[in-house]
mmCIF file of C-alpha atoms in Angstrom:
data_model
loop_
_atom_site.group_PDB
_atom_site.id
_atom_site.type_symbol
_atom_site.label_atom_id
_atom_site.label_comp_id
_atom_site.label_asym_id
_atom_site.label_seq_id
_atom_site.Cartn_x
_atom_site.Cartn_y
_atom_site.Cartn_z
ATOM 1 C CA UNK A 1 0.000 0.000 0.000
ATOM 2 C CA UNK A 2 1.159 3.643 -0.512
ATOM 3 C CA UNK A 3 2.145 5.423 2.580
ATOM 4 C CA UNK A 4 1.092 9.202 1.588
ATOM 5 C CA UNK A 5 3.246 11.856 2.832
ATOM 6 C CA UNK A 6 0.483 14.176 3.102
ATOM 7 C CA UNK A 7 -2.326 13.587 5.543
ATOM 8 C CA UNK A 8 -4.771 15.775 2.986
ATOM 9 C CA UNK A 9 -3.839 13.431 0.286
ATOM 10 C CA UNK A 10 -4.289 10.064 2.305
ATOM 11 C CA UNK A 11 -7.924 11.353 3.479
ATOM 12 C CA UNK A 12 -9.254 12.641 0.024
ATOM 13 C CA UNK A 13 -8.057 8.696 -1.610
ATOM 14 C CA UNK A 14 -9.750 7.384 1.559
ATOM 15 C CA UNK A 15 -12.721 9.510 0.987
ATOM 16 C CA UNK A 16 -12.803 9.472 -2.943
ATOM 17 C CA UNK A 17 -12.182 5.117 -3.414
ATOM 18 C CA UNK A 18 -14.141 4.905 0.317
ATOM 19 C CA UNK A 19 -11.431 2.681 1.617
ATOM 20 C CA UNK A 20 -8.674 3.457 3.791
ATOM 21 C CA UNK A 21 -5.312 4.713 3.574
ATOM 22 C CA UNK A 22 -2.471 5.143 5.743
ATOM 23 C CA UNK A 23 0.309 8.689 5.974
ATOM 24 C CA UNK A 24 3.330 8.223 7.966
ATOM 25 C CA UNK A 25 4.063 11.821 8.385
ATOM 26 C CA UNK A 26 7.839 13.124 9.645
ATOM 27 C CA UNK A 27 7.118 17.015 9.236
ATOM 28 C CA UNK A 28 4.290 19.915 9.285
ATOM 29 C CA UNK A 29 2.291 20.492 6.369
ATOM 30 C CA UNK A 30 -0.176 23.360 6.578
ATOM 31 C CA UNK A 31 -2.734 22.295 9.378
ATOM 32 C CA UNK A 32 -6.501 22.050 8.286
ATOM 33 C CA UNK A 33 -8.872 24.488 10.194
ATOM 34 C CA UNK A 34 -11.047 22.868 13.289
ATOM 35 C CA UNK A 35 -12.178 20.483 10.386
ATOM 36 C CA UNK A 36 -14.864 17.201 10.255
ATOM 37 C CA UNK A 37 -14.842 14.125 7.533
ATOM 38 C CA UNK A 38 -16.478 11.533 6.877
ATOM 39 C CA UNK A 39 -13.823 8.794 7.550
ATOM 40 C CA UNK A 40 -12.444 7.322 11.096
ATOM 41 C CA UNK A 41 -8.764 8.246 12.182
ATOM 42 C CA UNK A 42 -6.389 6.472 13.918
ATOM 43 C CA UNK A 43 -3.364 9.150 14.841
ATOM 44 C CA UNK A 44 -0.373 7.568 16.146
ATOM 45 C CA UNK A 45 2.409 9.720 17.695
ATOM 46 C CA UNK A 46 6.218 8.979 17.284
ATOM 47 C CA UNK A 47 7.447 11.748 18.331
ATOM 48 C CA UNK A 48 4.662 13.558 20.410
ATOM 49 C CA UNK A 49 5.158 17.408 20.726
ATOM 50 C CA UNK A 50 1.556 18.393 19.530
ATOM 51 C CA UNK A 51 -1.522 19.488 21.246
ATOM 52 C CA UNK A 52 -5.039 18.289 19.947
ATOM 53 C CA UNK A 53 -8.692 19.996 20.142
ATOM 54 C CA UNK A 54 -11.117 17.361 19.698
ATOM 55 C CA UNK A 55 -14.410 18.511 19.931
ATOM 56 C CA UNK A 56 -14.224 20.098 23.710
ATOM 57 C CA UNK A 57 -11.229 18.903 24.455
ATOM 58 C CA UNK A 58 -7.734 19.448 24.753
ATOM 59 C CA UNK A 59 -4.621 16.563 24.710
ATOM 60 C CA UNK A 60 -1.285 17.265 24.644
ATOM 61 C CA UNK A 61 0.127 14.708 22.513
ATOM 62 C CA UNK A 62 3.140 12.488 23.931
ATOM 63 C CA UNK A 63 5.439 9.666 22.284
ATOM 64 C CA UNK A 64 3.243 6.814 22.004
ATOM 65 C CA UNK A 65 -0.392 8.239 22.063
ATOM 66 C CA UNK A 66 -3.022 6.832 20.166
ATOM 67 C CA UNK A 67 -6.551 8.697 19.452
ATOM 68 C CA UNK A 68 -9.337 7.409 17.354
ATOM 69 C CA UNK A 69 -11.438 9.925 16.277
ATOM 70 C CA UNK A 70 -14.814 8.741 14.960
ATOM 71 C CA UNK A 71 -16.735 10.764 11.471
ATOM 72 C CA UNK A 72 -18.793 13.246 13.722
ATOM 73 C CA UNK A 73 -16.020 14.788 15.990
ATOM 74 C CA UNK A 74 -14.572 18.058 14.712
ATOM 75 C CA UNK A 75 -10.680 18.371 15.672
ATOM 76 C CA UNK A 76 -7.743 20.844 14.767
ATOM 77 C CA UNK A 77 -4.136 19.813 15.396
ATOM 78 C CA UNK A 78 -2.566 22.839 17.243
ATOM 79 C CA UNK A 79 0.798 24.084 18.712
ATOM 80 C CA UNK A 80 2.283 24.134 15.410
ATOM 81 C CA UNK A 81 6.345 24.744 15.732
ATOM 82 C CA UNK A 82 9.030 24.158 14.253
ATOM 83 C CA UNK A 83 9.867 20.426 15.491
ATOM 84 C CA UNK A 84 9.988 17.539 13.642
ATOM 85 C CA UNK A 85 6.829 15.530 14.456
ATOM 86 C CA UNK A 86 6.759 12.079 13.498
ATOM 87 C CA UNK A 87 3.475 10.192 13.419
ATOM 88 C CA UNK A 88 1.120 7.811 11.617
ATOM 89 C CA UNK A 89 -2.385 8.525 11.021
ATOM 90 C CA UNK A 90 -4.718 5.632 9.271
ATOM 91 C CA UNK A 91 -7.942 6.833 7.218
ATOM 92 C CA UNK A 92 -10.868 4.876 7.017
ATOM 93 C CA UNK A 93 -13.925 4.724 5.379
ATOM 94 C CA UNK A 94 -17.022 3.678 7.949
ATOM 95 C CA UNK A 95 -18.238 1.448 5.305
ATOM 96 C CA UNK A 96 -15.301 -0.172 4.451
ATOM 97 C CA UNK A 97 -14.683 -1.080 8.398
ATOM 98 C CA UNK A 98 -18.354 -2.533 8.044
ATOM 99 C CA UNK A 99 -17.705 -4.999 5.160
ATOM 100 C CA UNK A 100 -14.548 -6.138 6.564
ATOM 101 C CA UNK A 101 -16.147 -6.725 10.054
ATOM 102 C CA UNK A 102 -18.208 -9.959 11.012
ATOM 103 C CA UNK A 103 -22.033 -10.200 12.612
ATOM 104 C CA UNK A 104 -20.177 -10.968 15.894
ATOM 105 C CA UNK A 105 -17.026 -8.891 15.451
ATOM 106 C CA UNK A 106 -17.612 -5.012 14.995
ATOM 107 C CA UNK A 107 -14.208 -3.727 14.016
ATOM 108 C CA UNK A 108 -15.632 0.241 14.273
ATOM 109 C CA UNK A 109 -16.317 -0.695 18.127
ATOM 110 C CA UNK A 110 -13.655 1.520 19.262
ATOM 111 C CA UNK A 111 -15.226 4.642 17.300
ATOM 112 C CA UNK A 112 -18.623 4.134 17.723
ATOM 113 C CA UNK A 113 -18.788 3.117 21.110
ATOM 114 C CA UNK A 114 -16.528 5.596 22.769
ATOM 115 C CA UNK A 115 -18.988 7.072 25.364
ATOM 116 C CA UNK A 116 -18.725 10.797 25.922
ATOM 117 C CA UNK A 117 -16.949 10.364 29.296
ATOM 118 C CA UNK A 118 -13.990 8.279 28.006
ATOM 119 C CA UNK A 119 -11.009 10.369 26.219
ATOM 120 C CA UNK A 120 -10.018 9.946 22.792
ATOM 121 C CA UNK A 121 -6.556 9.887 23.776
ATOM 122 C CA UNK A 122 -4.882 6.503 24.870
ATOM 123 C CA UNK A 123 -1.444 5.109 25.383
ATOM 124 C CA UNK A 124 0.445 2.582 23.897
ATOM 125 C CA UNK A 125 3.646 1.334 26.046
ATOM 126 C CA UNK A 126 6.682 -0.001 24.269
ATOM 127 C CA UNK A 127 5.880 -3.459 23.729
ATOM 128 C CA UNK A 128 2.097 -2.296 22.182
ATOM 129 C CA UNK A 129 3.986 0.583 20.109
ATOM 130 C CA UNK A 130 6.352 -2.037 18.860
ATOM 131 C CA UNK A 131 3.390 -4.393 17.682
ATOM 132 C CA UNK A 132 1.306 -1.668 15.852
ATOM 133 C CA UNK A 133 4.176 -0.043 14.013
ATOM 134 C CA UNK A 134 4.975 -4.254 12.745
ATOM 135 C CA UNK A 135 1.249 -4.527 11.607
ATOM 136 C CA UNK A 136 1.477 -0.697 10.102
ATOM 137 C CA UNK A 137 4.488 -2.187 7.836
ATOM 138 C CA UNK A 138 2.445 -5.460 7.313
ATOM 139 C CA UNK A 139 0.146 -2.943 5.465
ATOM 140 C CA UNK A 140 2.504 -0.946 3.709
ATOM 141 C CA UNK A 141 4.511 -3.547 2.954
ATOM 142 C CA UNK A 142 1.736 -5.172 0.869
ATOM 143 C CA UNK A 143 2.492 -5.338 -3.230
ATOM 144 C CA UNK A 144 2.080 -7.854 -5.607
ATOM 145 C CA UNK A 145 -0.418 -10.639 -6.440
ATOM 146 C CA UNK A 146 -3.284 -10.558 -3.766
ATOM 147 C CA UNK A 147 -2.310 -6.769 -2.197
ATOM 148 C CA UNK A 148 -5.794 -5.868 -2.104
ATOM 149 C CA UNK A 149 -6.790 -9.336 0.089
ATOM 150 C CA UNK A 150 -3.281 -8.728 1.888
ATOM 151 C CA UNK A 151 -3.894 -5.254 2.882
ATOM 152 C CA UNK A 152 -7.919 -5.747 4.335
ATOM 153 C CA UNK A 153 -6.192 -8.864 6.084
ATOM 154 C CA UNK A 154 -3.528 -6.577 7.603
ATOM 155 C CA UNK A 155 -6.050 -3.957 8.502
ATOM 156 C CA UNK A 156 -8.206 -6.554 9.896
ATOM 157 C CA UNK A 157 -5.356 -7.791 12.253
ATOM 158 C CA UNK A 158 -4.641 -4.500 13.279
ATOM 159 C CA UNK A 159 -8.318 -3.672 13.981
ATOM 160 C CA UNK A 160 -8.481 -6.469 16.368
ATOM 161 C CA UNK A 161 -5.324 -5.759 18.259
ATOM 162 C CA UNK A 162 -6.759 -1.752 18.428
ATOM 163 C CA UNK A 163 -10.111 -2.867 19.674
ATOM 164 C CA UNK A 164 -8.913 -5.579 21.833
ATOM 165 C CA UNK A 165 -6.659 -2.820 23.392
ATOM 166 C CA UNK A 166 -9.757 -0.092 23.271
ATOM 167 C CA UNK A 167 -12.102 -2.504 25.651
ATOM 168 C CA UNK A 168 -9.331 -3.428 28.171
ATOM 169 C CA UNK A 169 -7.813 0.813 27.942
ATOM 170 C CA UNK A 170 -10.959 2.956 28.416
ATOM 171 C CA UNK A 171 -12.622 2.207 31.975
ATOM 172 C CA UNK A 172 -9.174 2.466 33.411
ATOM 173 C CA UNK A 173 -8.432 6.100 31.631
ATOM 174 C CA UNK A 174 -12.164 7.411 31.606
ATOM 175 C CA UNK A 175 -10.829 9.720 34.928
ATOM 176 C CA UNK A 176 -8.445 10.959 32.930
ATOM 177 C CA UNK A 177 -7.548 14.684 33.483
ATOM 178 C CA UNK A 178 -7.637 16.418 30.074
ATOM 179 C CA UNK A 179 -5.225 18.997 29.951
ATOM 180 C CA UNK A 180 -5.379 22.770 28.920
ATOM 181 C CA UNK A 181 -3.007 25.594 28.901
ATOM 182 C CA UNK A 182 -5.661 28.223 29.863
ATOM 183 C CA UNK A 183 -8.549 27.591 31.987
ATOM 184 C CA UNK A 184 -10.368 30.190 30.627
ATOM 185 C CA UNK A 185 -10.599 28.259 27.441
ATOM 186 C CA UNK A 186 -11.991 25.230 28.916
ATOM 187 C CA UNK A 187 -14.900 27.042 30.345
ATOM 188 C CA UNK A 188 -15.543 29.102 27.162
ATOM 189 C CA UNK A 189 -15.602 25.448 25.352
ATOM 190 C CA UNK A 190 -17.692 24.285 28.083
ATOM 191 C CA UNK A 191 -19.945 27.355 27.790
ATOM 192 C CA UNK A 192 -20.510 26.816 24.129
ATOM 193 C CA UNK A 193 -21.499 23.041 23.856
ATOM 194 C CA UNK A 194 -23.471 23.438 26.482
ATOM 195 C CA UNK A 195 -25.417 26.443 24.129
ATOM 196 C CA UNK A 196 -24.562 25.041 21.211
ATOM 197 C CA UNK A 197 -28.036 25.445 19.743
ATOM 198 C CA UNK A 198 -28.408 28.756 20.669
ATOM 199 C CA UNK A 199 -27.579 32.660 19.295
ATOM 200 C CA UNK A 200 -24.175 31.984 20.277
ATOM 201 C CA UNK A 201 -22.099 35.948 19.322
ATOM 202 C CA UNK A 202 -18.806 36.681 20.272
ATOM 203 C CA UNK A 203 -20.612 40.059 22.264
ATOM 204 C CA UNK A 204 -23.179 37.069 24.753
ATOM 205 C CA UNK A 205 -19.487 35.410 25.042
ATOM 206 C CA UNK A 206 -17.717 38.115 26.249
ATOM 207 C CA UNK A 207 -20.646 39.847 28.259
ATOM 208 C CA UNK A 208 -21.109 36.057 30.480
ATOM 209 C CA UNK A 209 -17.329 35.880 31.247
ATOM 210 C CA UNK A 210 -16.554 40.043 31.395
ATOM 211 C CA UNK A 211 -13.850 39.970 29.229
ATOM 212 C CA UNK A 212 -13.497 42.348 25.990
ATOM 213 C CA UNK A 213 -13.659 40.594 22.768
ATOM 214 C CA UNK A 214 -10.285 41.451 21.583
ATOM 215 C CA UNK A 215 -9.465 39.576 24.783
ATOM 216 C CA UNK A 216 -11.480 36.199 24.279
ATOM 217 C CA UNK A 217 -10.291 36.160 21.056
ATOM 218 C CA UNK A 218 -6.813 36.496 21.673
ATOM 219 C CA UNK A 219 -6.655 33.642 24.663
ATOM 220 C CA UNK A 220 -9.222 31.666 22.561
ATOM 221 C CA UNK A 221 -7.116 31.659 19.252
ATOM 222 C CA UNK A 222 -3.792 31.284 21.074
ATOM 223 C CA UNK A 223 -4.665 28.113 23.011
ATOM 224 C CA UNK A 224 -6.894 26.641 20.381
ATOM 225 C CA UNK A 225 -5.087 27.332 16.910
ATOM 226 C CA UNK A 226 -8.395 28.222 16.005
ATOM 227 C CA UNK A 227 -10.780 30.719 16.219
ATOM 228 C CA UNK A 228 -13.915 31.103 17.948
ATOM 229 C CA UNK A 229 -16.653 31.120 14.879
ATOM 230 C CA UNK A 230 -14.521 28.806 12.982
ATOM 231 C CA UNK A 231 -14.854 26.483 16.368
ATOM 232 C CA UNK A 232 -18.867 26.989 16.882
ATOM 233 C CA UNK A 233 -19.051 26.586 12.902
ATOM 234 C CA UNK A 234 -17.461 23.436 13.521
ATOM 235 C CA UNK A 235 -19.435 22.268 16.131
ATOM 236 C CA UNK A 236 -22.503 22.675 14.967
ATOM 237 C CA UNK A 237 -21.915 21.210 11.658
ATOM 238 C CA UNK A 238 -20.399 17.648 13.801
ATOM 239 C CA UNK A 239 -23.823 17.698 15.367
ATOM 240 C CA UNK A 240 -25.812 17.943 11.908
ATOM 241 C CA UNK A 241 -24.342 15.397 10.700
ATOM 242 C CA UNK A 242 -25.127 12.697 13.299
ATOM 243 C CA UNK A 243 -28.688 14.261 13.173
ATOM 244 C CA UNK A 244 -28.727 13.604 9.408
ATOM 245 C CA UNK A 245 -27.703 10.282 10.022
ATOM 246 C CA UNK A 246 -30.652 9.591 12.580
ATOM 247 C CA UNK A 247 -33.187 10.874 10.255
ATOM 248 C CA UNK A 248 -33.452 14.308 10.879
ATOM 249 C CA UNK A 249 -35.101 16.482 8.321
ATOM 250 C CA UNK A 250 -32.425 19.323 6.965
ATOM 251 C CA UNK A 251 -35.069 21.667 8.493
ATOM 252 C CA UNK A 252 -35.216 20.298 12.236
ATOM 253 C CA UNK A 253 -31.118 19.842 11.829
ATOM 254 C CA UNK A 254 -30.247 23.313 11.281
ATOM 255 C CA UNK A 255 -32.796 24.476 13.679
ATOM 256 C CA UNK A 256 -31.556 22.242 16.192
ATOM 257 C CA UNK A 257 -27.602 23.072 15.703
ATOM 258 C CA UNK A 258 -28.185 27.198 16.141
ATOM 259 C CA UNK A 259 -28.100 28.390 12.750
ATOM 260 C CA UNK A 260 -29.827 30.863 12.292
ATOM 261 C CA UNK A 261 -31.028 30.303 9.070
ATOM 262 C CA UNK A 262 -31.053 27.727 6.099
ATOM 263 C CA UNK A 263 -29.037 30.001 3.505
ATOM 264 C CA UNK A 264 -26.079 29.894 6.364
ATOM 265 C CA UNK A 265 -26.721 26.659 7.525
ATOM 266 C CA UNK A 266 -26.165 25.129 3.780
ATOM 267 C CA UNK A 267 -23.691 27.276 2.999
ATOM 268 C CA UNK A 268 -21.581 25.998 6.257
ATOM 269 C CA UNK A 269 -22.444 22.458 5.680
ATOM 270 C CA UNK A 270 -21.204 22.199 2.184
ATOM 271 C CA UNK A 271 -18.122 24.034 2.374
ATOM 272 C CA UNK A 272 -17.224 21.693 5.410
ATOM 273 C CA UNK A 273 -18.592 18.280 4.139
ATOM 274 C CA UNK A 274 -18.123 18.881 0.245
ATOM 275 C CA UNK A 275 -22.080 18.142 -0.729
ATOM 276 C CA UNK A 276 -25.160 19.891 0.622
ATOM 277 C CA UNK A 277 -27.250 18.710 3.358
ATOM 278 C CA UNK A 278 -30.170 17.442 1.679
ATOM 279 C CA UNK A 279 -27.612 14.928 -0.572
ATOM 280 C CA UNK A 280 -25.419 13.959 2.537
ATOM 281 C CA UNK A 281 -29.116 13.046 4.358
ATOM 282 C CA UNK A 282 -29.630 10.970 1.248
ATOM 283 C CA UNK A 283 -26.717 9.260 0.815
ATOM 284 C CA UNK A 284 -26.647 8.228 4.974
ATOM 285 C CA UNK A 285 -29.949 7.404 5.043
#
């Protein structure tokens, strides 16, 4: 399999062929905005060095790490520097995972049943690291007659070994403290998922907290990496989605996520999923 040296190129082939791919990744290309997609990652840190916003949370992202990061969960890579920062991140297509996976054997278990107290972030220790990096070159490793059975065998293996590891990790890290370099931020991020459907404006923000907008904006962008209507957009857009996908009508969705009205709410939606509303609710239904 081809290991893509650009994460934006491994997730448009996994998007585009609806399969998976796999980027081993050694320096910074320019980081995506708090962004959403319709494929599960895997993100594997080398090197560590990073700082993740998932959602409304923050990790700071050591040597050995592991998040999985399920189709409805907005996130933005932050703390971008100067250091190299090695790391593997795997792509794949929900519907791919299905096929592969067995009546009695759900291979998406660790995305789909990650419940909203348990982190994203987990940790391999050396002798775990040391077995997924041998199944990641198991994958990439795979050319020749039979590559395509070769590779969904690989994946399969390591699907096992990351589920296996999800069920026997997450009730023992679901206290985990979630760290933050300002604790202002958390509460903002706090603030706005819990009023997430609401008028949320950057005036209501900074008149609840007393603290001038240049202010909020400036602690907001420099912990985050992102900014604060690019981070509610985002939001909101995560939570129409998995209303789509229930059966909402586009109406109820965008009513239900805060937008204020359809021409923003499709205009939001498409530029962040790449088709409108009304076709994504079609295609997921």
């Amino acid at each position: 399999m081809k290991e893509f040296m650009s994460n934006k190129e491994a997730l448009q082939h996994c998007i585009a062929n609806k399969h998976f791919s796999l980027a081993h990744l050694y320096s910074d290309e320019k980081p995506l905005d708090m962004h959403i997609h319709d494929c599960y990652e895997i993100y594997y840190s080398i090197s560590g060095g990073k700082q993740f916003l998932i959602d409304n949370r923050f990790y700071t992202i050591e040597p050995g790490d592991i998040f999985f990061i399920n189709q409805y969960e907005s996130h933005h890579l932050t703390q971008i520097d100067a250091r190299i920062h090695e790391r593997i991140v795997i792509s794949i297509h929900p519907d791919y995972l299905s096929s592969i996976s067995s009546a009695i054997t759900d291979l998406g278990h660790c995305f789909t049943h990650r419940d909203t107290e348990y982190p994203h972030k987990f940790h391999l220790d050396p002798d775990l690291g040391t077995r997924f990096i041998y199944l990641i070159h198991k994958i990439a490793a795979a050319e020749g007659f039979g590559t395509d059975l070769t590779e969904r065998s690989a994946l399969t293996e390591l699907m096992i070994f990351l589920n296996r590891f999800f069920n026997e990790s997450r009730f023992l890290t679901c206290n985990q403290a979630v760290t933050t370099n300002h604790a202002q931020v958390d509460d903002i991020l706090s603030y706005i998922n819990q009023h997430i459907s609401e008028d949320l404006t950057l005036e209501k923000l900074s008149e609840y907290f007393y603290l001038s907008s240049s202010y909020l904006c400036r602690i907001f962008k420099s912990t985050t990496g992102t900014t604060i209507n690019k981070y509610i957009t985002a939001r909101r857009i995560t939570i129409a989605k998995s209303l789509l996908n229930e059966g909402c009508s586009v109406t109820e969705t965008y009513e239900k996520c805060g937008f204020n009205d359809y021409s923003n709410f499709l205009k939001a939606f498409t530029k962040a999923v790449g088709i409108s509303p009304k076709k994504y609710a079609q295609f997921h239904s």
